[in-house]
Structures are given as C-alpha cells and as structure tokens.
Short mmCIF file of C-alpha atoms in Angstrom, two decimals:
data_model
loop_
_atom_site.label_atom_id
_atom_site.label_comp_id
_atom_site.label_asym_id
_atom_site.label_seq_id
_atom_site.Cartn_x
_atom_site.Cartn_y
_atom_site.Cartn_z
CA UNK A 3 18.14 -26.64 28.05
CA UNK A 4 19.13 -22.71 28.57
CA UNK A 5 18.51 -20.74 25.12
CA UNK A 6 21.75 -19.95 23.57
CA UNK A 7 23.06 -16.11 24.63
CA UNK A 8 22.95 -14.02 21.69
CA UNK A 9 22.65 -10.74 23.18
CA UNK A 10 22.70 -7.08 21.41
CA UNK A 11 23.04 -7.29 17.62
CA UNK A 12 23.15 -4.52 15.31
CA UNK A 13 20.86 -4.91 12.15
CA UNK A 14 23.84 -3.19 10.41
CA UNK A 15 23.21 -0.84 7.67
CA UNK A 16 25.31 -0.77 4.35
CA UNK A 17 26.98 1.58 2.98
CA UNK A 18 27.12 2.23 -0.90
CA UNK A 19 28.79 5.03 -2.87
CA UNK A 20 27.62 7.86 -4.89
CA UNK A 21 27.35 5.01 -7.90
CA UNK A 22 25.43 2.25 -5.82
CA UNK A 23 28.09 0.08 -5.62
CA UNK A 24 28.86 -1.52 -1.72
CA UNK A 25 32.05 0.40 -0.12
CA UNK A 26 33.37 -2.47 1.53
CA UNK A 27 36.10 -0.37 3.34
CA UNK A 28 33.42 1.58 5.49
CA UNK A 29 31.33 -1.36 6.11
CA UNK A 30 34.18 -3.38 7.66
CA UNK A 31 34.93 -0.09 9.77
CA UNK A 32 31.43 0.56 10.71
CA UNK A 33 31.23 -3.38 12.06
CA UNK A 34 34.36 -3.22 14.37
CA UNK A 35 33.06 0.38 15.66
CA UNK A 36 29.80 -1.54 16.20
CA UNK A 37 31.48 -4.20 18.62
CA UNK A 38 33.60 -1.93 20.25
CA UNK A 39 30.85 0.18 21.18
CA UNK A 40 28.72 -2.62 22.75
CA UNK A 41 27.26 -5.30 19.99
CA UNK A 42 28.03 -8.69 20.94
CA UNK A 43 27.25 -9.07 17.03
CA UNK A 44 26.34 -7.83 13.62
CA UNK A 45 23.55 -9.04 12.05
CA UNK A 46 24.50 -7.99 8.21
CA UNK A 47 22.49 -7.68 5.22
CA UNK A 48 18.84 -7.97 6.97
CA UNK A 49 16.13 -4.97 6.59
CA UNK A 50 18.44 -2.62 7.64
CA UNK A 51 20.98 -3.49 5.61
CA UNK A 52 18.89 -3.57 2.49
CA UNK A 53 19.34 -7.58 1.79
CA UNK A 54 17.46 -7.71 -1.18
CA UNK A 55 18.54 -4.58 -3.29
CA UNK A 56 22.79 -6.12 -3.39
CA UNK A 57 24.13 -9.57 -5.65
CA UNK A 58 24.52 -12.48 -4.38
CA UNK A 59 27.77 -11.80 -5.08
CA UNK A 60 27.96 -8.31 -3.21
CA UNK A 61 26.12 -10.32 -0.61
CA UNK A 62 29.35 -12.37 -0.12
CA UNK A 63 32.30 -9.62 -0.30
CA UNK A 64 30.26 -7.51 2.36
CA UNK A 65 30.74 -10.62 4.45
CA UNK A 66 34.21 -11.45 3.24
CA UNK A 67 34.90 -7.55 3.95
CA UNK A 68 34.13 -7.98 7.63
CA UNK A 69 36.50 -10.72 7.76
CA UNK A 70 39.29 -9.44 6.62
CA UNK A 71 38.75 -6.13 8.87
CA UNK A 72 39.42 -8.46 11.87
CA UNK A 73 35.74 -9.44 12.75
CA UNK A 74 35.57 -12.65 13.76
CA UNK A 75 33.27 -15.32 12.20
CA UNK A 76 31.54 -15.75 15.25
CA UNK A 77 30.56 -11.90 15.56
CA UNK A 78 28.33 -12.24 12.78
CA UNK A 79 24.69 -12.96 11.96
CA UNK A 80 24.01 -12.55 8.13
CA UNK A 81 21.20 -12.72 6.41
CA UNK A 82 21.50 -15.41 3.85
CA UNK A 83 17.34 -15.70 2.35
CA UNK A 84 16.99 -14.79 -1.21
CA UNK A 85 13.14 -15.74 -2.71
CA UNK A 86 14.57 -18.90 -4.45
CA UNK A 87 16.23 -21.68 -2.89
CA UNK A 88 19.78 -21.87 -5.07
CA UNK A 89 20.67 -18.50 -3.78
CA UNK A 90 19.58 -19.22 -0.09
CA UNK A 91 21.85 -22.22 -0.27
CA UNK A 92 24.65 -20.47 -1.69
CA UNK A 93 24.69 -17.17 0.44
CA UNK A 94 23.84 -19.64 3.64
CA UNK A 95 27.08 -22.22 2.62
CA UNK A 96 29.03 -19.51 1.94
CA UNK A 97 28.24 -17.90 5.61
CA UNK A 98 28.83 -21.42 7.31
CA UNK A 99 32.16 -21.87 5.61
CA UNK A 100 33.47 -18.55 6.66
CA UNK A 101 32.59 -19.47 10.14
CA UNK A 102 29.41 -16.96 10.74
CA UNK A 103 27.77 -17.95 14.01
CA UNK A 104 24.32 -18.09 12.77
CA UNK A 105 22.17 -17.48 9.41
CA UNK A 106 19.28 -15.18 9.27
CA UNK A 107 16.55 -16.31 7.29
CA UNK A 108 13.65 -14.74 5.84
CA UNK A 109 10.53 -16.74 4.28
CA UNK A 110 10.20 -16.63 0.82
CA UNK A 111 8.62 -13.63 0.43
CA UNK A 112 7.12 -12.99 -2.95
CA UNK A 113 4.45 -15.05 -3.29
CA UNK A 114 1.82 -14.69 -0.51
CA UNK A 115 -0.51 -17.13 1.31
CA UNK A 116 2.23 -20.05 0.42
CA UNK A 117 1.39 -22.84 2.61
CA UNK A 118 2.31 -24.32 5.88
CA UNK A 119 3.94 -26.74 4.01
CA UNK A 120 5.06 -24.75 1.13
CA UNK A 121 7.30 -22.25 3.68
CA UNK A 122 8.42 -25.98 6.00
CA UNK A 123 9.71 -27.27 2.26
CA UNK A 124 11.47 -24.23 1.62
CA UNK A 125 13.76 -24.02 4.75
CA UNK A 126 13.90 -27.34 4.80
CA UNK A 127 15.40 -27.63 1.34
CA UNK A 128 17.91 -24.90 2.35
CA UNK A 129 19.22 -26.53 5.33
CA UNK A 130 19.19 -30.17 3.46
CA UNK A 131 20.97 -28.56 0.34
CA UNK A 132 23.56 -26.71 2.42
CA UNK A 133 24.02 -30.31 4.62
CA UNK A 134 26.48 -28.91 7.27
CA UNK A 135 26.28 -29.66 10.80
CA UNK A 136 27.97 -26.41 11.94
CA UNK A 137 24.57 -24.46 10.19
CA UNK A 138 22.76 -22.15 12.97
CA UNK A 139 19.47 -21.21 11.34
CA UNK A 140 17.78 -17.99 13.09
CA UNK A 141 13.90 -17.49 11.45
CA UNK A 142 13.24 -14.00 10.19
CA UNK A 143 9.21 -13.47 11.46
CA UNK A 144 8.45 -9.77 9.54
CA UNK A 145 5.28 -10.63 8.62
CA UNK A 146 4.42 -6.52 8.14
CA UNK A 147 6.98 -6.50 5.09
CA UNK A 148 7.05 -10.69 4.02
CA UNK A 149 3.41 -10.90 4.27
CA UNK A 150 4.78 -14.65 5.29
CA UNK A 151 4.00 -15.16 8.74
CA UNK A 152 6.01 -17.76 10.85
CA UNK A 153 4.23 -19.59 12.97
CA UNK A 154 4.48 -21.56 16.26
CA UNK A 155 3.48 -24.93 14.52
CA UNK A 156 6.09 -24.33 11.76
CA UNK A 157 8.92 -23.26 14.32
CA UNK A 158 7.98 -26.82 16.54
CA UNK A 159 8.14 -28.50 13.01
CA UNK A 160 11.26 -27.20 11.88
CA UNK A 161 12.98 -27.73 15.30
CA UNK A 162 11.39 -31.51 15.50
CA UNK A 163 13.23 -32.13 11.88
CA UNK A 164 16.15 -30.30 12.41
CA UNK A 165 17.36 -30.31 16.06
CA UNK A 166 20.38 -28.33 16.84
CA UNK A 167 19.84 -25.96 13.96
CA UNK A 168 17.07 -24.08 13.51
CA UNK A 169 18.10 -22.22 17.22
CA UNK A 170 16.15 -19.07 17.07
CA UNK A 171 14.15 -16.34 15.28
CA UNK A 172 14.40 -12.62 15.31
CA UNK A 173 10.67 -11.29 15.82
CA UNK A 174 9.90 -8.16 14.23
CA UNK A 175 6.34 -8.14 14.17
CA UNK A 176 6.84 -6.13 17.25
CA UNK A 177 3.84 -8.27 19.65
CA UNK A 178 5.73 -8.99 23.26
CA UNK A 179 2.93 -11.43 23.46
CA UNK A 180 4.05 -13.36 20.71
CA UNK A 181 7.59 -13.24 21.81
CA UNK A 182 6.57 -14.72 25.44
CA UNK A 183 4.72 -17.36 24.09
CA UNK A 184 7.19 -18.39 21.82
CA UNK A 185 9.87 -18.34 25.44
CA UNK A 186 7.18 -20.60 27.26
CA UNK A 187 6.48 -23.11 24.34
CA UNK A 188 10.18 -23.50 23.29
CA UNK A 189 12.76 -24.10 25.79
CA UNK A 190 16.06 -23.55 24.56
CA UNK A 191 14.71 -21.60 21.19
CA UNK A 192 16.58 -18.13 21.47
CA UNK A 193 14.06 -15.51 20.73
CA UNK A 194 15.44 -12.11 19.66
CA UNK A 195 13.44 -8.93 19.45
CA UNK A 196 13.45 -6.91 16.46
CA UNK A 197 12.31 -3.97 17.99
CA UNK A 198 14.84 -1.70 20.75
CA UNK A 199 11.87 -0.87 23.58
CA UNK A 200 11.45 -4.55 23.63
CA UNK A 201 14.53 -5.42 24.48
CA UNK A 202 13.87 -5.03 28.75
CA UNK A 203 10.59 -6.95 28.54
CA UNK A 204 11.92 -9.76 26.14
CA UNK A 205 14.69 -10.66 28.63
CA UNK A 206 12.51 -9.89 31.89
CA UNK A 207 10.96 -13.16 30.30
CA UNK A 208 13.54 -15.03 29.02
CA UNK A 209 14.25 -13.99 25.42
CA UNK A 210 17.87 -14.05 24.37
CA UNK A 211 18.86 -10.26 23.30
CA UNK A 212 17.81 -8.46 19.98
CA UNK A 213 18.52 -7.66 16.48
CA UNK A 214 17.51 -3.85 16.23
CA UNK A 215 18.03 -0.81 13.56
CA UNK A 216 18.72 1.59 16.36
CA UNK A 217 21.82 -0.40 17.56
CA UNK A 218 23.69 1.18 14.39
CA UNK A 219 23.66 4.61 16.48
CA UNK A 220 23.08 3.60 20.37
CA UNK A 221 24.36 0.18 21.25
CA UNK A 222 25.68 1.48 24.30
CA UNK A 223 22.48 2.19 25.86
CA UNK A 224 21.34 -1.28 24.86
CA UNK A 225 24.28 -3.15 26.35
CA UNK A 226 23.63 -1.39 29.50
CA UNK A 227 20.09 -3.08 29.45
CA UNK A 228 21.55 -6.59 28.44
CA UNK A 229 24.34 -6.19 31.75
CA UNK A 230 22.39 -4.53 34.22
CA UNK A 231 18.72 -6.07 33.20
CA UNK A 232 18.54 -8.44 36.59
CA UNK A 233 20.11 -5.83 39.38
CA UNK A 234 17.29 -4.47 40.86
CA UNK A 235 20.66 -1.68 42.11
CA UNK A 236 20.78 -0.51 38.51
CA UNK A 237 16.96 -0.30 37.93
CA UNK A 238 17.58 3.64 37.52
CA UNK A 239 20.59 3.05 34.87
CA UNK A 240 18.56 0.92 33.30
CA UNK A 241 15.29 2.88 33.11
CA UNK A 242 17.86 5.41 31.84
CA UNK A 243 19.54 3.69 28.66
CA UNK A 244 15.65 2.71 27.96
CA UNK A 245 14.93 6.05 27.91
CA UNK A 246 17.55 6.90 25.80
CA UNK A 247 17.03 4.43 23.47
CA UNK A 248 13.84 4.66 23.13
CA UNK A 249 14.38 8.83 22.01
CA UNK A 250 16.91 7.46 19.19
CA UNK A 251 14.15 5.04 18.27
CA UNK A 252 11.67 7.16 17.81
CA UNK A 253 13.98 9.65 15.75
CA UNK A 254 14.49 6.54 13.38
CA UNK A 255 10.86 6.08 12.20
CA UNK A 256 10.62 10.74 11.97
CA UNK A 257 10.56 9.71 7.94
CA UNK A 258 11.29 6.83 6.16
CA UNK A 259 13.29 4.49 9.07
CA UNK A 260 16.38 3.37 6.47
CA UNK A 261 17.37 6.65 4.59
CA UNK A 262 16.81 8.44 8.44
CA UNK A 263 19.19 5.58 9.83
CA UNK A 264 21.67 6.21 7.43
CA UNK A 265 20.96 9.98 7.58
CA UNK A 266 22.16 9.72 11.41
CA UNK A 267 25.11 7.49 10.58
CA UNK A 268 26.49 9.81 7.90
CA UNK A 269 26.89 12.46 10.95
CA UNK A 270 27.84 10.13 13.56
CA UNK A 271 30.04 8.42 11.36
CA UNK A 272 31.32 11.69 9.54
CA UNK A 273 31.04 10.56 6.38
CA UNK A 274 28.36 11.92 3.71
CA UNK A 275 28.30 8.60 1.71
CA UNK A 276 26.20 7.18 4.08
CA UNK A 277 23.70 9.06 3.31
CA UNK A 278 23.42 6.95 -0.05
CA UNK A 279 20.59 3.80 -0.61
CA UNK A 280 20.22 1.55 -3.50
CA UNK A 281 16.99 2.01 -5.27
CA UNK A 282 14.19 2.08 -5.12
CA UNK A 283 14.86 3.57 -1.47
CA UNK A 284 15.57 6.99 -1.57
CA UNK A 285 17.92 9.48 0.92
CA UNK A 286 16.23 12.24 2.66
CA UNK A 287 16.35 15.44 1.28
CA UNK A 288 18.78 18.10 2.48
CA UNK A 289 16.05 19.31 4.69
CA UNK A 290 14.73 16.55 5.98
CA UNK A 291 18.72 15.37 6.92
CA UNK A 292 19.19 18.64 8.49
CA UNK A 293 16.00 17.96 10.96
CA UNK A 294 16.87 14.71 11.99
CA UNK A 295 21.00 16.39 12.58
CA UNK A 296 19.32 18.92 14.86
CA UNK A 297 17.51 16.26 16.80
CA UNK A 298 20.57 14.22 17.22
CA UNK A 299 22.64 17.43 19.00
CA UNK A 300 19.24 17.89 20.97
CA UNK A 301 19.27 14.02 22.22
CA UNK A 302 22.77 13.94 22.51
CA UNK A 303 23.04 17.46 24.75
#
C-alpha cells in the first residue's frame, strides 16, 4: 500500500482586524493565492494559524469562508483539536461535512503526562463520536508546544482500531530520524514534515510532502522540491529552491516565528492588517517589522 500523496501544504496563517475579530474576506483570498502559487493544500487553523486563540464558531466560518471563495473541499486540511472532546467532534463533523480532505489533530494538550491510554481514548472518542466513514484523521506530533508526545505504539494502535482513517501525522518535532522510522514501520501512513529544510530528506525516504509556516511566503520554492525531488537533471534547481527556502525559513524564526510570519505577509500581501494577532501573541514592533521588510528585498534581490 503506497502512502496517500499529500504534497506541499501551507500551515496558513489568519488574518484578524484591528479589533481581533477573523477577516474572512482576506483569508479566503490569501488561500486561493496560496494554491495558485504552488500548495497542493491549506492546512487552516494549526500553529500557524493560531487554532486555539479563535471560537469554535470562528473556527467554522474561516472554513466556510474558504468555501465560498472557490476552494475546494478537498484543498483543505483543518485543524479540528480543541482540549475537550465535544468541540473536537464538532469542529471535526463540521470539516467532514463540508468535504475537507483530511482533519488535523492535536493531542489534548493541557494536561501533561496523560497516558498512553488516556491520549488512545481521546482520539478514539473523537473519531467514534463523529462516526463518518469519509473522516481522514492526520495526528498533530508537536510535542515542543503539546508537551503530549505521539508515539509509534499509539499511531500502530490507532491505525489497528481505525483502518482507513487515521492516514497520517504532520511531525513537527523536527527529528528526520523520527520521521524515517515512522516511513519504515508504517507502510501506507503518510508522514508530513512540519519543518521546510525537511521537506528533500522526508521524501528522499518516502514521506508524503509537508505542512510548513514558510509555505505562507515561498511555496514556489517548495513545489519545485516536491516536482523535481527524483531527477537527478534538476539536482541544481533543486539544491536551489532549498536554498531559498531555507533563507525565508530562517527569516521566520529572526523574532517571534508567528507575528514575523505575518509581519512578511502584510508586505507580500500589501495589506497592514496582517500584521495583527489575537492575544496573548503580540505583532512586532515598527522596528522590528521594518528589519525583517529589509531582509525580504535583500532575499528577494
């Protein structure tokens, strides 16, 4: 059984106005400028997209908003997890029956050193209360921010009790070992990195594509790693878009990574409301955002 292709997906950040609240019109707009410019999908409403600081019910018309832009169903990878189960059902039915392709889900994450079997009766009370066979489940391993690690016995677990569904996990703990082992243990079991220099390794060994924060601003140079990966011809294109992905990575973590990814969206994007978070993140100062502008021109020269 061949992992299923899930390529480059943007961890897509979220806009908000001045007054915190979502503004659904430049979301939808950023997520069709994300496909066009080489996602094969956009993973909403994960780290990036600052999950945990919206509604459940801003959760829904960010997803809704996509929609009706034109995005397809199948274009999109939200993340559903909310620390109690009633939620994670809701946002995860909700994504199913507006045809999302897969649901990204974090561990409960508030309460550390839960058990083995704690964490298995968690998803597996999601995935039981949501009871719908077209549910694509997609683990969330962050174990530097959930202090929840996921781990190979649980994945085999979960994929022994619910075949078919639980398909893949996005690993952001950023070990390539990890990654490979997971490839070798679990045929079929679409691993994603989390992390954009991964990207070439993860598929030199199998992996099925990424989920990254740098896709927001250089997708293109990640596509041209998923296309060209295998053609030992392009070896010097590819070496090329690593390079240049790896420079807009590192300009991502020069301060705080969110407020400096929407920092670089508000100029790539030309519009100064991106600049905006939802507490208790904060934007960069004018100072900081004036930095990071300069070393966009500089990479972009």
């Amino acid at each position: 059984m061949i992992a299923e292709n899930f390529g480059v997906n943007c961890a897509a950040a979220t806009p908000v106005g001045a007054d915190g609240a979502p503004r659904l019109d430049l979301f939808a707009t950023h997520c069709k400028a994300l496909l066009n410019e080489g996602c094969h999908g956009v993973a909403l409403l994960g780290t990036t997209g600052e999950a945990n600081n919206f509604a459940v019910s801003e959760r829904k018309a960010l997803l809704e908003a996509a929609l009706k832009a034109g995005v397809r169903g199948d274009q999109l990878l939200p993340g559903t997890s909310s620390c109690n189960v009633p939620e994670t059902i809701d946002l995860t039915r909700h994504a199913v029956d507006h045809g999302a392709r897969a649901c990204v889900l974090l561990p409960p994450f508030y309460y550390k050193g839960i058990s083995d079997e704690g964490l298995f009766r968690f998803y597996a009370s999601v995935i039981e209360g949501v009871a719908d066979d077209r549910l694509r489940v997609i683990l969330y391993h962050i174990p530097q921010v959930t202090q929840v690690p996921i781990s190979h016995d649980q994945i085999a677990r979960l994929r022994a009790a619910f075949p078919g569904i639980v398909v893949g996990i996005k690993d952001s703990a950023g070990d390539i070992a990890n990654m490979t082992a997971m490839i070798e243990r679990f045929p079929g079991f679409a691993v994603l990195a989390g992390a954009d220099p991964l990207l070439l390794p993860l598929l030199q060994a199998g992996g099925a594509g990424c989920i990254t924060a740098t896709s927001n601003l250089r997708s293109d140079a990640l596509r041209v790693i998923w296309a060209n990966w295998s053609d030992p011809d392009a070896a010097e294109k590819v070496t090329a878009a690593q390079e240049r992905i790896n420079g807009w990575r590192t300009l991502t973590n020069a301060y705080v990574q969110l407020p400096t990814v929407k920092a670089m969206l508000a100029k790539a994007r030309g519009d100064m409301d991106w600049r905006n978070l939802r507490a208790p993140l904060v934007k960069l100062t004018d100072e900081e955002t004036n930095a990071v502008w300069a070393e966009m021109d500089r990479l972009n020269a």
